[in-house]
């Protein structure tokens, strides 16, 4: 009993030290190139993708990176294309942080990070050319698909953008476009069994398909957030780590290794180019991991559907 009591007291002292001096507590571990949970500094947390968890959505995906959990869903609607882009559809992306995701988010007070991440997602998905908006056209100048992509953070335990982007990509990759076309009365109807394409009296092509089709994805973006503290680089930080050492750098690459964006929300200015290069190198390795995880998840879904 005496040994157990001493062990318990020791654990309480460690926890008290961690709460009172969190930075010093972490630095004692970082000097040994590990975190308090024994995870190496350059190792990301376990990552999983569950495609199609929402049967009511046109496409959906749930992503977990450690405890960080994102749920994304897509709904399709018919829209009238703009005169500037008559042969293109549109995509609208919104990121939400409900109060259940973190004690820091309170009811009635929108999380400050939500609109920032929404804008980041929009910028990355559009600049990466993941989706060719022309594939969302139904009839040039008359009808197109509007893609509403909603992403909800269910557990905010760090690296939120990484998990949000992965869930967005997984949902888009799982999306199937219904077979529709524009009839003679100008209404969008099912084109099941009709020809692949047809042309109206004005020479405009109606992009119809006889079966559901997946989008032809272009450059697929993935991201990795690194935490920078003194000479240390921590890959895929937790919420606790971000709160203690707030200097972050998010690297977005596509599967070909092309750099799409670098995002640094705060903290000191990077003094060394080598630090950025190290982050990009770590992100390159992470992209390969995420690409494999995404392919496996989508393959499993194809087997279930067939």
PDB file of C-alpha atoms in Angstrom:
ATOM      1  CA  UNK A   1       0.000   0.000   0.000  1.00  0.00           C
ATOM      2  CA  UNK A   2       2.818   2.361   0.838  1.00  0.00           C
ATOM      3  CA  UNK A   3       4.375   1.854  -2.616  1.00  0.00           C
ATOM      4  CA  UNK A   4       1.081   2.580  -4.373  1.00  0.00           C
ATOM      5  CA  UNK A   5       0.548   5.675  -2.253  1.00  0.00           C
ATOM      6  CA  UNK A   6       3.979   7.012  -3.160  1.00  0.00           C
ATOM      7  CA  UNK A   7       3.338   6.271  -6.831  1.00  0.00           C
ATOM      8  CA  UNK A   8       0.007   8.126  -6.700  1.00  0.00           C
ATOM      9  CA  UNK A   9       1.615  11.101  -4.997  1.00  0.00           C
ATOM     10  CA  UNK A  10       4.297  11.131  -7.658  1.00  0.00           C
ATOM     11  CA  UNK A  11       1.697  11.169 -10.442  1.00  0.00           C
ATOM     12  CA  UNK A  12      -0.148  14.004  -8.740  1.00  0.00           C
ATOM     13  CA  UNK A  13       3.047  16.020  -8.478  1.00  0.00           C
ATOM     14  CA  UNK A  14       3.775  15.500 -12.189  1.00  0.00           C
ATOM     15  CA  UNK A  15       0.240  16.537 -13.146  1.00  0.00           C
ATOM     16  CA  UNK A  16       0.430  19.604 -10.895  1.00  0.00           C
ATOM     17  CA  UNK A  17       3.774  20.578 -12.469  1.00  0.00           C
ATOM     18  CA  UNK A  18       2.241  20.092 -15.927  1.00  0.00           C
ATOM     19  CA  UNK A  19      -0.652  22.414 -15.129  1.00  0.00           C
ATOM     20  CA  UNK A  20       1.424  25.090 -13.400  1.00  0.00           C
ATOM     21  CA  UNK A  21       4.386  25.112 -15.790  1.00  0.00           C
ATOM     22  CA  UNK A  22       3.152  23.600 -19.080  1.00  0.00           C
ATOM     23  CA  UNK A  23       5.911  25.027 -21.289  1.00  0.00           C
ATOM     24  CA  UNK A  24       8.704  23.861 -19.002  1.00  0.00           C
ATOM     25  CA  UNK A  25       7.004  20.470 -18.725  1.00  0.00           C
ATOM     26  CA  UNK A  26       6.963  20.087 -22.501  1.00  0.00           C
ATOM     27  CA  UNK A  27      10.509  21.330 -22.969  1.00  0.00           C
ATOM     28  CA  UNK A  28      11.816  18.633 -20.626  1.00  0.00           C
ATOM     29  CA  UNK A  29      10.351  16.048 -23.013  1.00  0.00           C
ATOM     30  CA  UNK A  30      11.266  17.853 -26.232  1.00  0.00           C
ATOM     31  CA  UNK A  31      14.928  17.722 -25.286  1.00  0.00           C
ATOM     32  CA  UNK A  32      14.608  13.928 -25.666  1.00  0.00           C
ATOM     33  CA  UNK A  33      12.812  14.343 -29.055  1.00  0.00           C
ATOM     34  CA  UNK A  34       9.515  12.988 -27.735  1.00  0.00           C
ATOM     35  CA  UNK A  35       6.260  14.400 -26.409  1.00  0.00           C
ATOM     36  CA  UNK A  36       4.747  13.647 -23.001  1.00  0.00           C
ATOM     37  CA  UNK A  37       2.672  10.847 -24.591  1.00  0.00           C
ATOM     38  CA  UNK A  38       5.877   9.338 -26.087  1.00  0.00           C
ATOM     39  CA  UNK A  39       4.903  10.273 -29.665  1.00  0.00           C
ATOM     40  CA  UNK A  40       7.990  11.245 -31.712  1.00  0.00           C
ATOM     41  CA  UNK A  41       8.129  14.886 -32.796  1.00  0.00           C
ATOM     42  CA  UNK A  42       8.021  13.980 -36.506  1.00  0.00           C
ATOM     43  CA  UNK A  43       5.146  11.478 -36.269  1.00  0.00           C
ATOM     44  CA  UNK A  44       1.492  12.305 -37.000  1.00  0.00           C
ATOM     45  CA  UNK A  45      -1.347  10.819 -34.995  1.00  0.00           C
ATOM     46  CA  UNK A  46      -3.313   7.778 -36.239  1.00  0.00           C
ATOM     47  CA  UNK A  47      -5.598   8.839 -39.098  1.00  0.00           C
ATOM     48  CA  UNK A  48      -8.785   7.227 -40.391  1.00  0.00           C
ATOM     49  CA  UNK A  49     -11.482   8.014 -42.955  1.00  0.00           C
ATOM     50  CA  UNK A  50     -15.038   6.707 -42.903  1.00  0.00           C
ATOM     51  CA  UNK A  51     -16.772   7.520 -46.208  1.00  0.00           C
ATOM     52  CA  UNK A  52     -20.551   7.977 -46.472  1.00  0.00           C
ATOM     53  CA  UNK A  53     -21.559   8.095 -42.781  1.00  0.00           C
ATOM     54  CA  UNK A  54     -24.556  10.324 -43.677  1.00  0.00           C
ATOM     55  CA  UNK A  55     -27.078   8.452 -45.873  1.00  0.00           C
ATOM     56  CA  UNK A  56     -29.189  11.606 -46.321  1.00  0.00           C
ATOM     57  CA  UNK A  57     -26.303  13.523 -47.945  1.00  0.00           C
ATOM     58  CA  UNK A  58     -25.245  13.252 -51.577  1.00  0.00           C
ATOM     59  CA  UNK A  59     -21.758  12.493 -50.283  1.00  0.00           C
ATOM     60  CA  UNK A  60     -20.124  12.546 -46.873  1.00  0.00           C
ATOM     61  CA  UNK A  61     -17.028  11.553 -44.921  1.00  0.00           C
ATOM     62  CA  UNK A  62     -15.835  11.397 -41.333  1.00  0.00           C
ATOM     63  CA  UNK A  63     -12.159  11.919 -40.567  1.00  0.00           C
ATOM     64  CA  UNK A  64     -10.247  11.356 -37.352  1.00  0.00           C
ATOM     65  CA  UNK A  65      -6.681  12.516 -36.763  1.00  0.00           C
ATOM     66  CA  UNK A  66      -5.986  11.485 -33.210  1.00  0.00           C
ATOM     67  CA  UNK A  67      -8.972  12.864 -31.311  1.00  0.00           C
ATOM     68  CA  UNK A  68      -9.636  15.628 -33.830  1.00  0.00           C
ATOM     69  CA  UNK A  69     -12.837  14.640 -35.635  1.00  0.00           C
ATOM     70  CA  UNK A  70     -14.477  16.181 -38.706  1.00  0.00           C
ATOM     71  CA  UNK A  71     -17.763  15.315 -40.376  1.00  0.00           C
ATOM     72  CA  UNK A  72     -18.357  16.623 -43.896  1.00  0.00           C
ATOM     73  CA  UNK A  73     -21.485  16.422 -46.005  1.00  0.00           C
ATOM     74  CA  UNK A  74     -22.415  17.490 -49.535  1.00  0.00           C
ATOM     75  CA  UNK A  75     -25.812  18.481 -50.912  1.00  0.00           C
ATOM     76  CA  UNK A  76     -26.423  19.167 -54.601  1.00  0.00           C
ATOM     77  CA  UNK A  77     -28.868  21.725 -55.944  1.00  0.00           C
ATOM     78  CA  UNK A  78     -29.695  23.029 -59.417  1.00  0.00           C
ATOM     79  CA  UNK A  79     -28.533  26.587 -60.056  1.00  0.00           C
ATOM     80  CA  UNK A  80     -28.733  29.093 -62.894  1.00  0.00           C
ATOM     81  CA  UNK A  81     -25.130  29.683 -64.020  1.00  0.00           C
ATOM     82  CA  UNK A  82     -23.739  33.187 -64.095  1.00  0.00           C
ATOM     83  CA  UNK A  83     -23.304  35.053 -67.368  1.00  0.00           C
ATOM     84  CA  UNK A  84     -19.547  35.238 -66.698  1.00  0.00           C
ATOM     85  CA  UNK A  85     -19.270  31.429 -66.436  1.00  0.00           C
ATOM     86  CA  UNK A  86     -22.250  29.995 -68.314  1.00  0.00           C
ATOM     87  CA  UNK A  87     -20.745  26.516 -68.606  1.00  0.00           C
ATOM     88  CA  UNK A  88     -19.625  26.138 -64.980  1.00  0.00           C
ATOM     89  CA  UNK A  89     -21.220  25.095 -61.730  1.00  0.00           C
ATOM     90  CA  UNK A  90     -20.213  26.326 -58.298  1.00  0.00           C
ATOM     91  CA  UNK A  91     -19.021  25.056 -54.926  1.00  0.00           C
ATOM     92  CA  UNK A  92     -19.666  26.700 -51.545  1.00  0.00           C
ATOM     93  CA  UNK A  93     -17.694  25.545 -48.507  1.00  0.00           C
ATOM     94  CA  UNK A  94     -18.548  26.297 -44.888  1.00  0.00           C
ATOM     95  CA  UNK A  95     -16.707  25.163 -41.772  1.00  0.00           C
ATOM     96  CA  UNK A  96     -18.546  25.004 -38.443  1.00  0.00           C
ATOM     97  CA  UNK A  97     -17.387  24.640 -34.847  1.00  0.00           C
ATOM     98  CA  UNK A  98     -20.411  23.820 -32.646  1.00  0.00           C
ATOM     99  CA  UNK A  99     -20.020  24.101 -28.867  1.00  0.00           C
ATOM    100  CA  UNK A 100     -19.687  20.306 -28.520  1.00  0.00           C
ATOM    101  CA  UNK A 101     -16.281  20.384 -30.227  1.00  0.00           C
ATOM    102  CA  UNK A 102     -14.386  22.234 -27.502  1.00  0.00           C
ATOM    103  CA  UNK A 103     -14.850  23.805 -24.060  1.00  0.00           C
ATOM    104  CA  UNK A 104     -13.456  26.990 -25.607  1.00  0.00           C
ATOM    105  CA  UNK A 105     -16.481  27.314 -27.925  1.00  0.00           C
ATOM    106  CA  UNK A 106     -19.552  28.630 -26.141  1.00  0.00           C
ATOM    107  CA  UNK A 107     -23.165  28.626 -27.307  1.00  0.00           C
ATOM    108  CA  UNK A 108     -24.089  31.852 -29.060  1.00  0.00           C
ATOM    109  CA  UNK A 109     -20.463  32.821 -29.611  1.00  0.00           C
ATOM    110  CA  UNK A 110     -19.104  31.659 -32.976  1.00  0.00           C
ATOM    111  CA  UNK A 111     -15.554  30.333 -32.796  1.00  0.00           C
ATOM    112  CA  UNK A 112     -13.022  32.798 -34.200  1.00  0.00           C
ATOM    113  CA  UNK A 113     -11.243  30.021 -36.086  1.00  0.00           C
ATOM    114  CA  UNK A 114     -14.313  28.910 -38.059  1.00  0.00           C
ATOM    115  CA  UNK A 115     -14.461  31.668 -40.725  1.00  0.00           C
ATOM    116  CA  UNK A 116     -10.671  31.604 -41.078  1.00  0.00           C
ATOM    117  CA  UNK A 117     -10.644  27.866 -41.794  1.00  0.00           C
ATOM    118  CA  UNK A 118     -13.637  28.262 -44.147  1.00  0.00           C
ATOM    119  CA  UNK A 119     -11.678  30.786 -46.201  1.00  0.00           C
ATOM    120  CA  UNK A 120      -8.567  28.604 -46.159  1.00  0.00           C
ATOM    121  CA  UNK A 121     -10.553  25.622 -47.434  1.00  0.00           C
ATOM    122  CA  UNK A 122     -12.119  27.669 -50.214  1.00  0.00           C
ATOM    123  CA  UNK A 123      -8.727  29.045 -51.269  1.00  0.00           C
ATOM    124  CA  UNK A 124      -6.988  25.672 -51.279  1.00  0.00           C
ATOM    125  CA  UNK A 125      -9.719  23.708 -53.055  1.00  0.00           C
ATOM    126  CA  UNK A 126     -10.145  26.341 -55.757  1.00  0.00           C
ATOM    127  CA  UNK A 127      -6.432  27.084 -56.273  1.00  0.00           C
ATOM    128  CA  UNK A 128      -5.529  23.382 -56.367  1.00  0.00           C
ATOM    129  CA  UNK A 129      -8.106  22.815 -59.143  1.00  0.00           C
ATOM    130  CA  UNK A 130      -9.376  19.743 -57.336  1.00  0.00           C
ATOM    131  CA  UNK A 131     -12.701  20.197 -59.142  1.00  0.00           C
ATOM    132  CA  UNK A 132     -13.209  21.276 -62.734  1.00  0.00           C
ATOM    133  CA  UNK A 133     -16.305  23.463 -62.407  1.00  0.00           C
ATOM    134  CA  UNK A 134     -17.192  22.695 -66.018  1.00  0.00           C
ATOM    135  CA  UNK A 135     -18.012  19.149 -64.901  1.00  0.00           C
ATOM    136  CA  UNK A 136     -20.831  20.646 -62.847  1.00  0.00           C
ATOM    137  CA  UNK A 137     -22.532  22.118 -65.921  1.00  0.00           C
ATOM    138  CA  UNK A 138     -25.835  20.574 -67.023  1.00  0.00           C
ATOM    139  CA  UNK A 139     -26.761  22.875 -69.921  1.00  0.00           C
ATOM    140  CA  UNK A 140     -24.566  25.826 -70.857  1.00  0.00           C
ATOM    141  CA  UNK A 141     -26.090  29.097 -69.696  1.00  0.00           C
ATOM    142  CA  UNK A 142     -29.216  27.343 -68.409  1.00  0.00           C
ATOM    143  CA  UNK A 143     -28.498  24.915 -65.583  1.00  0.00           C
ATOM    144  CA  UNK A 144     -25.610  23.704 -63.468  1.00  0.00           C
ATOM    145  CA  UNK A 145     -24.927  21.985 -60.172  1.00  0.00           C
ATOM    146  CA  UNK A 146     -24.393  23.950 -56.964  1.00  0.00           C
ATOM    147  CA  UNK A 147     -22.268  21.934 -54.527  1.00  0.00           C
ATOM    148  CA  UNK A 148     -22.808  22.806 -50.869  1.00  0.00           C
ATOM    149  CA  UNK A 149     -20.006  21.359 -48.750  1.00  0.00           C
ATOM    150  CA  UNK A 150     -20.534  21.658 -44.995  1.00  0.00           C
ATOM    151  CA  UNK A 151     -17.831  20.563 -42.563  1.00  0.00           C
ATOM    152  CA  UNK A 152     -18.519  20.198 -38.840  1.00  0.00           C
ATOM    153  CA  UNK A 153     -15.815  19.893 -36.219  1.00  0.00           C
ATOM    154  CA  UNK A 154     -16.962  17.332 -33.651  1.00  0.00           C
ATOM    155  CA  UNK A 155     -13.766  17.319 -31.583  1.00  0.00           C
ATOM    156  CA  UNK A 156     -11.200  20.116 -31.802  1.00  0.00           C
ATOM    157  CA  UNK A 157      -7.949  18.576 -30.591  1.00  0.00           C
ATOM    158  CA  UNK A 158      -5.460  20.396 -32.790  1.00  0.00           C
ATOM    159  CA  UNK A 159      -4.504  20.545 -36.494  1.00  0.00           C
ATOM    160  CA  UNK A 160      -8.081  21.459 -37.403  1.00  0.00           C
ATOM    161  CA  UNK A 161      -7.329  22.552 -40.958  1.00  0.00           C
ATOM    162  CA  UNK A 162      -5.558  19.284 -41.789  1.00  0.00           C
ATOM    163  CA  UNK A 163      -8.552  17.202 -40.698  1.00  0.00           C
ATOM    164  CA  UNK A 164     -11.074  19.568 -42.300  1.00  0.00           C
ATOM    165  CA  UNK A 165      -9.284  19.497 -45.662  1.00  0.00           C
ATOM    166  CA  UNK A 166      -8.979  15.712 -45.594  1.00  0.00           C
ATOM    167  CA  UNK A 167     -12.704  15.318 -44.849  1.00  0.00           C
ATOM    168  CA  UNK A 168     -13.564  17.753 -47.658  1.00  0.00           C
ATOM    169  CA  UNK A 169     -11.399  15.868 -50.156  1.00  0.00           C
ATOM    170  CA  UNK A 170     -12.845  12.508 -49.059  1.00  0.00           C
ATOM    171  CA  UNK A 171     -16.426  13.734 -49.461  1.00  0.00           C
ATOM    172  CA  UNK A 172     -15.737  15.246 -52.886  1.00  0.00           C
ATOM    173  CA  UNK A 173     -13.985  12.049 -54.000  1.00  0.00           C
ATOM    174  CA  UNK A 174     -17.049  10.050 -52.952  1.00  0.00           C
ATOM    175  CA  UNK A 175     -19.550  12.389 -54.664  1.00  0.00           C
ATOM    176  CA  UNK A 176     -21.586  11.016 -57.569  1.00  0.00           C
ATOM    177  CA  UNK A 177     -23.375  13.362 -59.987  1.00  0.00           C
ATOM    178  CA  UNK A 178     -26.957  12.264 -60.799  1.00  0.00           C
ATOM    179  CA  UNK A 179     -27.873  11.573 -64.468  1.00  0.00           C
ATOM    180  CA  UNK A 180     -29.868  14.625 -65.559  1.00  0.00           C
ATOM    181  CA  UNK A 181     -30.384  16.838 -68.604  1.00  0.00           C
ATOM    182  CA  UNK A 182     -32.507  19.765 -69.761  1.00  0.00           C
ATOM    183  CA  UNK A 183     -35.726  18.734 -71.533  1.00  0.00           C
ATOM    184  CA  UNK A 184     -37.566  20.631 -74.277  1.00  0.00           C
ATOM    185  CA  UNK A 185     -39.534  22.588 -71.675  1.00  0.00           C
ATOM    186  CA  UNK A 186     -36.343  23.823 -70.044  1.00  0.00           C
ATOM    187  CA  UNK A 187     -36.666  21.625 -66.963  1.00  0.00           C
ATOM    188  CA  UNK A 188     -33.952  19.494 -65.462  1.00  0.00           C
ATOM    189  CA  UNK A 189     -35.037  15.860 -65.654  1.00  0.00           C
ATOM    190  CA  UNK A 190     -33.450  12.453 -65.281  1.00  0.00           C
ATOM    191  CA  UNK A 191     -31.472  11.375 -68.337  1.00  0.00           C
ATOM    192  CA  UNK A 192     -31.433   7.704 -67.390  1.00  0.00           C
ATOM    193  CA  UNK A 193     -31.121   5.746 -70.619  1.00  0.00           C
ATOM    194  CA  UNK A 194     -30.658   8.799 -72.859  1.00  0.00           C
ATOM    195  CA  UNK A 195     -27.664   9.658 -74.996  1.00  0.00           C
ATOM    196  CA  UNK A 196     -24.500  10.942 -73.362  1.00  0.00           C
ATOM    197  CA  UNK A 197     -24.820  14.421 -74.890  1.00  0.00           C
ATOM    198  CA  UNK A 198     -27.342  16.341 -76.952  1.00  0.00           C
ATOM    199  CA  UNK A 199     -27.505  19.800 -78.509  1.00  0.00           C
ATOM    200  CA  UNK A 200     -30.377  22.266 -78.372  1.00  0.00           C
ATOM    201  CA  UNK A 201     -31.630  24.532 -81.185  1.00  0.00           C
ATOM    202  CA  UNK A 202     -29.080  27.225 -80.309  1.00  0.00           C
ATOM    203  CA  UNK A 203     -26.153  24.847 -80.537  1.00  0.00           C
ATOM    204  CA  UNK A 204     -25.605  24.630 -76.771  1.00  0.00           C
ATOM    205  CA  UNK A 205     -24.519  21.260 -75.462  1.00  0.00           C
ATOM    206  CA  UNK A 206     -26.383  19.602 -72.614  1.00  0.00           C
ATOM    207  CA  UNK A 207     -23.982  17.566 -70.492  1.00  0.00           C
ATOM    208  CA  UNK A 208     -26.094  14.575 -69.564  1.00  0.00           C
ATOM    209  CA  UNK A 209     -25.029  11.138 -68.428  1.00  0.00           C
ATOM    210  CA  UNK A 210     -26.962   7.886 -68.373  1.00  0.00           C
ATOM    211  CA  UNK A 211     -25.635   6.762 -64.982  1.00  0.00           C
ATOM    212  CA  UNK A 212     -24.294   8.399 -61.865  1.00  0.00           C
ATOM    213  CA  UNK A 213     -20.735   9.572 -62.373  1.00  0.00           C
ATOM    214  CA  UNK A 214     -17.924  10.617 -60.109  1.00  0.00           C
ATOM    215  CA  UNK A 215     -16.071  13.839 -60.730  1.00  0.00           C
ATOM    216  CA  UNK A 216     -12.719  13.677 -62.459  1.00  0.00           C
ATOM    217  CA  UNK A 217     -10.507  15.003 -59.707  1.00  0.00           C
ATOM    218  CA  UNK A 218      -7.563  17.181 -60.639  1.00  0.00           C
ATOM    219  CA  UNK A 219      -4.752  17.992 -58.270  1.00  0.00           C
ATOM    220  CA  UNK A 220      -5.645  16.511 -54.852  1.00  0.00           C
ATOM    221  CA  UNK A 221      -4.452  18.672 -51.920  1.00  0.00           C
ATOM    222  CA  UNK A 222      -3.377  17.432 -48.499  1.00  0.00           C
ATOM    223  CA  UNK A 223      -1.897  19.435 -45.650  1.00  0.00           C
ATOM    224  CA  UNK A 224       0.345  19.101 -42.635  1.00  0.00           C
ATOM    225  CA  UNK A 225       0.525  21.516 -39.722  1.00  0.00           C
ATOM    226  CA  UNK A 226       3.837  21.818 -37.884  1.00  0.00           C
ATOM    227  CA  UNK A 227       4.409  23.522 -34.563  1.00  0.00           C
ATOM    228  CA  UNK A 228       7.598  25.552 -34.295  1.00  0.00           C
ATOM    229  CA  UNK A 229       9.259  26.045 -30.910  1.00  0.00           C
ATOM    230  CA  UNK A 230      12.889  27.101 -30.606  1.00  0.00           C
ATOM    231  CA  UNK A 231      14.849  24.439 -32.523  1.00  0.00           C
ATOM    232  CA  UNK A 232      12.012  21.928 -32.380  1.00  0.00           C
ATOM    233  CA  UNK A 233       9.463  20.948 -35.060  1.00  0.00           C
ATOM    234  CA  UNK A 234       6.362  19.116 -33.848  1.00  0.00           C
ATOM    235  CA  UNK A 235       4.260  17.456 -36.545  1.00  0.00           C
ATOM    236  CA  UNK A 236       0.461  17.342 -36.194  1.00  0.00           C
ATOM    237  CA  UNK A 237       0.146  19.187 -32.846  1.00  0.00           C
ATOM    238  CA  UNK A 238      -2.632  18.602 -30.347  1.00  0.00           C
ATOM    239  CA  UNK A 239      -4.806  21.391 -28.994  1.00  0.00           C
ATOM    240  CA  UNK A 240      -2.761  21.481 -25.778  1.00  0.00           C
ATOM    241  CA  UNK A 241       0.474  21.834 -27.730  1.00  0.00           C
ATOM    242  CA  UNK A 242      -0.982  24.611 -29.893  1.00  0.00           C
ATOM    243  CA  UNK A 243      -2.125  26.531 -26.822  1.00  0.00           C
ATOM    244  CA  UNK A 244       1.297  26.327 -25.173  1.00  0.00           C
ATOM    245  CA  UNK A 245       3.486  26.869 -28.240  1.00  0.00           C
ATOM    246  CA  UNK A 246       1.341  28.865 -30.690  1.00  0.00           C
ATOM    247  CA  UNK A 247       3.748  29.280 -33.615  1.00  0.00           C
ATOM    248  CA  UNK A 248       2.285  27.144 -36.425  1.00  0.00           C
ATOM    249  CA  UNK A 249       3.031  26.559 -40.099  1.00  0.00           C
ATOM    250  CA  UNK A 250       0.612  24.682 -42.363  1.00  0.00           C
ATOM    251  CA  UNK A 251       1.996  23.273 -45.608  1.00  0.00           C
ATOM    252  CA  UNK A 252      -0.406  22.267 -48.400  1.00  0.00           C
ATOM    253  CA  UNK A 253       0.911  20.013 -51.164  1.00  0.00           C
ATOM    254  CA  UNK A 254      -0.766  18.013 -53.890  1.00  0.00           C
ATOM    255  CA  UNK A 255      -0.097  14.363 -54.670  1.00  0.00           C
ATOM    256  CA  UNK A 256       2.480  15.369 -57.291  1.00  0.00           C
ATOM    257  CA  UNK A 257       4.481  17.211 -54.654  1.00  0.00           C
ATOM    258  CA  UNK A 258       3.600  20.691 -55.910  1.00  0.00           C
ATOM    259  CA  UNK A 259       3.391  23.355 -53.215  1.00  0.00           C
ATOM    260  CA  UNK A 260      -0.096  24.871 -53.138  1.00  0.00           C
ATOM    261  CA  UNK A 261       0.206  27.133 -50.118  1.00  0.00           C
ATOM    262  CA  UNK A 262       2.026  27.953 -46.898  1.00  0.00           C
ATOM    263  CA  UNK A 263      -0.041  29.339 -44.065  1.00  0.00           C
ATOM    264  CA  UNK A 264       1.358  30.811 -40.867  1.00  0.00           C
ATOM    265  CA  UNK A 265      -1.379  32.272 -38.642  1.00  0.00           C
ATOM    266  CA  UNK A 266       0.793  33.744 -35.907  1.00  0.00           C
ATOM    267  CA  UNK A 267       3.896  33.558 -33.784  1.00  0.00           C
ATOM    268  CA  UNK A 268       7.347  34.870 -34.665  1.00  0.00           C
ATOM    269  CA  UNK A 269       8.453  35.320 -38.262  1.00  0.00           C
ATOM    270  CA  UNK A 270      10.422  32.362 -39.599  1.00  0.00           C
ATOM    271  CA  UNK A 271      14.078  33.270 -39.380  1.00  0.00           C
ATOM    272  CA  UNK A 272      15.498  30.385 -41.386  1.00  0.00           C
ATOM    273  CA  UNK A 273      14.568  29.062 -44.808  1.00  0.00           C
ATOM    274  CA  UNK A 274      15.775  25.639 -43.639  1.00  0.00           C
ATOM    275  CA  UNK A 275      12.874  25.496 -41.170  1.00  0.00           C
ATOM    276  CA  UNK A 276      10.371  25.921 -43.981  1.00  0.00           C
ATOM    277  CA  UNK A 277      12.199  23.324 -46.065  1.00  0.00           C
ATOM    278  CA  UNK A 278      12.045  20.854 -43.189  1.00  0.00           C
ATOM    279  CA  UNK A 279       8.295  21.417 -42.862  1.00  0.00           C
ATOM    280  CA  UNK A 280       7.804  20.852 -46.596  1.00  0.00           C
ATOM    281  CA  UNK A 281       9.868  17.650 -46.438  1.00  0.00           C
ATOM    282  CA  UNK A 282       7.748  16.352 -43.553  1.00  0.00           C
ATOM    283  CA  UNK A 283       4.583  17.339 -45.431  1.00  0.00           C
ATOM    284  CA  UNK A 284       5.754  15.421 -48.522  1.00  0.00           C
ATOM    285  CA  UNK A 285       6.010  12.249 -46.482  1.00  0.00           C
ATOM    286  CA  UNK A 286       2.655  12.899 -44.857  1.00  0.00           C
ATOM    287  CA  UNK A 287       0.946  13.422 -48.224  1.00  0.00           C
ATOM    288  CA  UNK A 288       1.940   9.906 -49.281  1.00  0.00           C
ATOM    289  CA  UNK A 289       0.427   8.508 -46.075  1.00  0.00           C
ATOM    290  CA  UNK A 290      -2.828  10.415 -46.531  1.00  0.00           C
ATOM    291  CA  UNK A 291      -3.117   9.474 -50.204  1.00  0.00           C
ATOM    292  CA  UNK A 292      -2.854   5.792 -49.256  1.00  0.00           C
ATOM    293  CA  UNK A 293      -5.436   6.160 -46.467  1.00  0.00           C
ATOM    294  CA  UNK A 294      -7.862   7.929 -48.826  1.00  0.00           C
ATOM    295  CA  UNK A 295      -7.494   5.292 -51.555  1.00  0.00           C
ATOM    296  CA  UNK A 296      -8.085   2.466 -49.076  1.00  0.00           C
ATOM    297  CA  UNK A 297     -11.203   4.133 -47.664  1.00  0.00           C
ATOM    298  CA  UNK A 298     -12.698   4.763 -51.108  1.00  0.00           C
ATOM    299  CA  UNK A 299     -11.859   1.216 -52.252  1.00  0.00           C
ATOM    300  CA  UNK A 300     -13.678  -0.229 -49.249  1.00  0.00           C
ATOM    301  CA  UNK A 301     -16.698   1.926 -50.053  1.00  0.00           C
ATOM    302  CA  UNK A 302     -16.742   0.774 -53.683  1.00  0.00           C
ATOM    303  CA  UNK A 303     -16.748  -2.849 -52.513  1.00  0.00           C
ATOM    304  CA  UNK A 304     -19.704  -2.178 -50.173  1.00  0.00           C
ATOM    305  CA  UNK A 305     -21.696  -0.350 -52.872  1.00  0.00           C
ATOM    306  CA  UNK A 306     -21.092  -3.066 -55.452  1.00  0.00           C
TER     307      UNK A 306
END
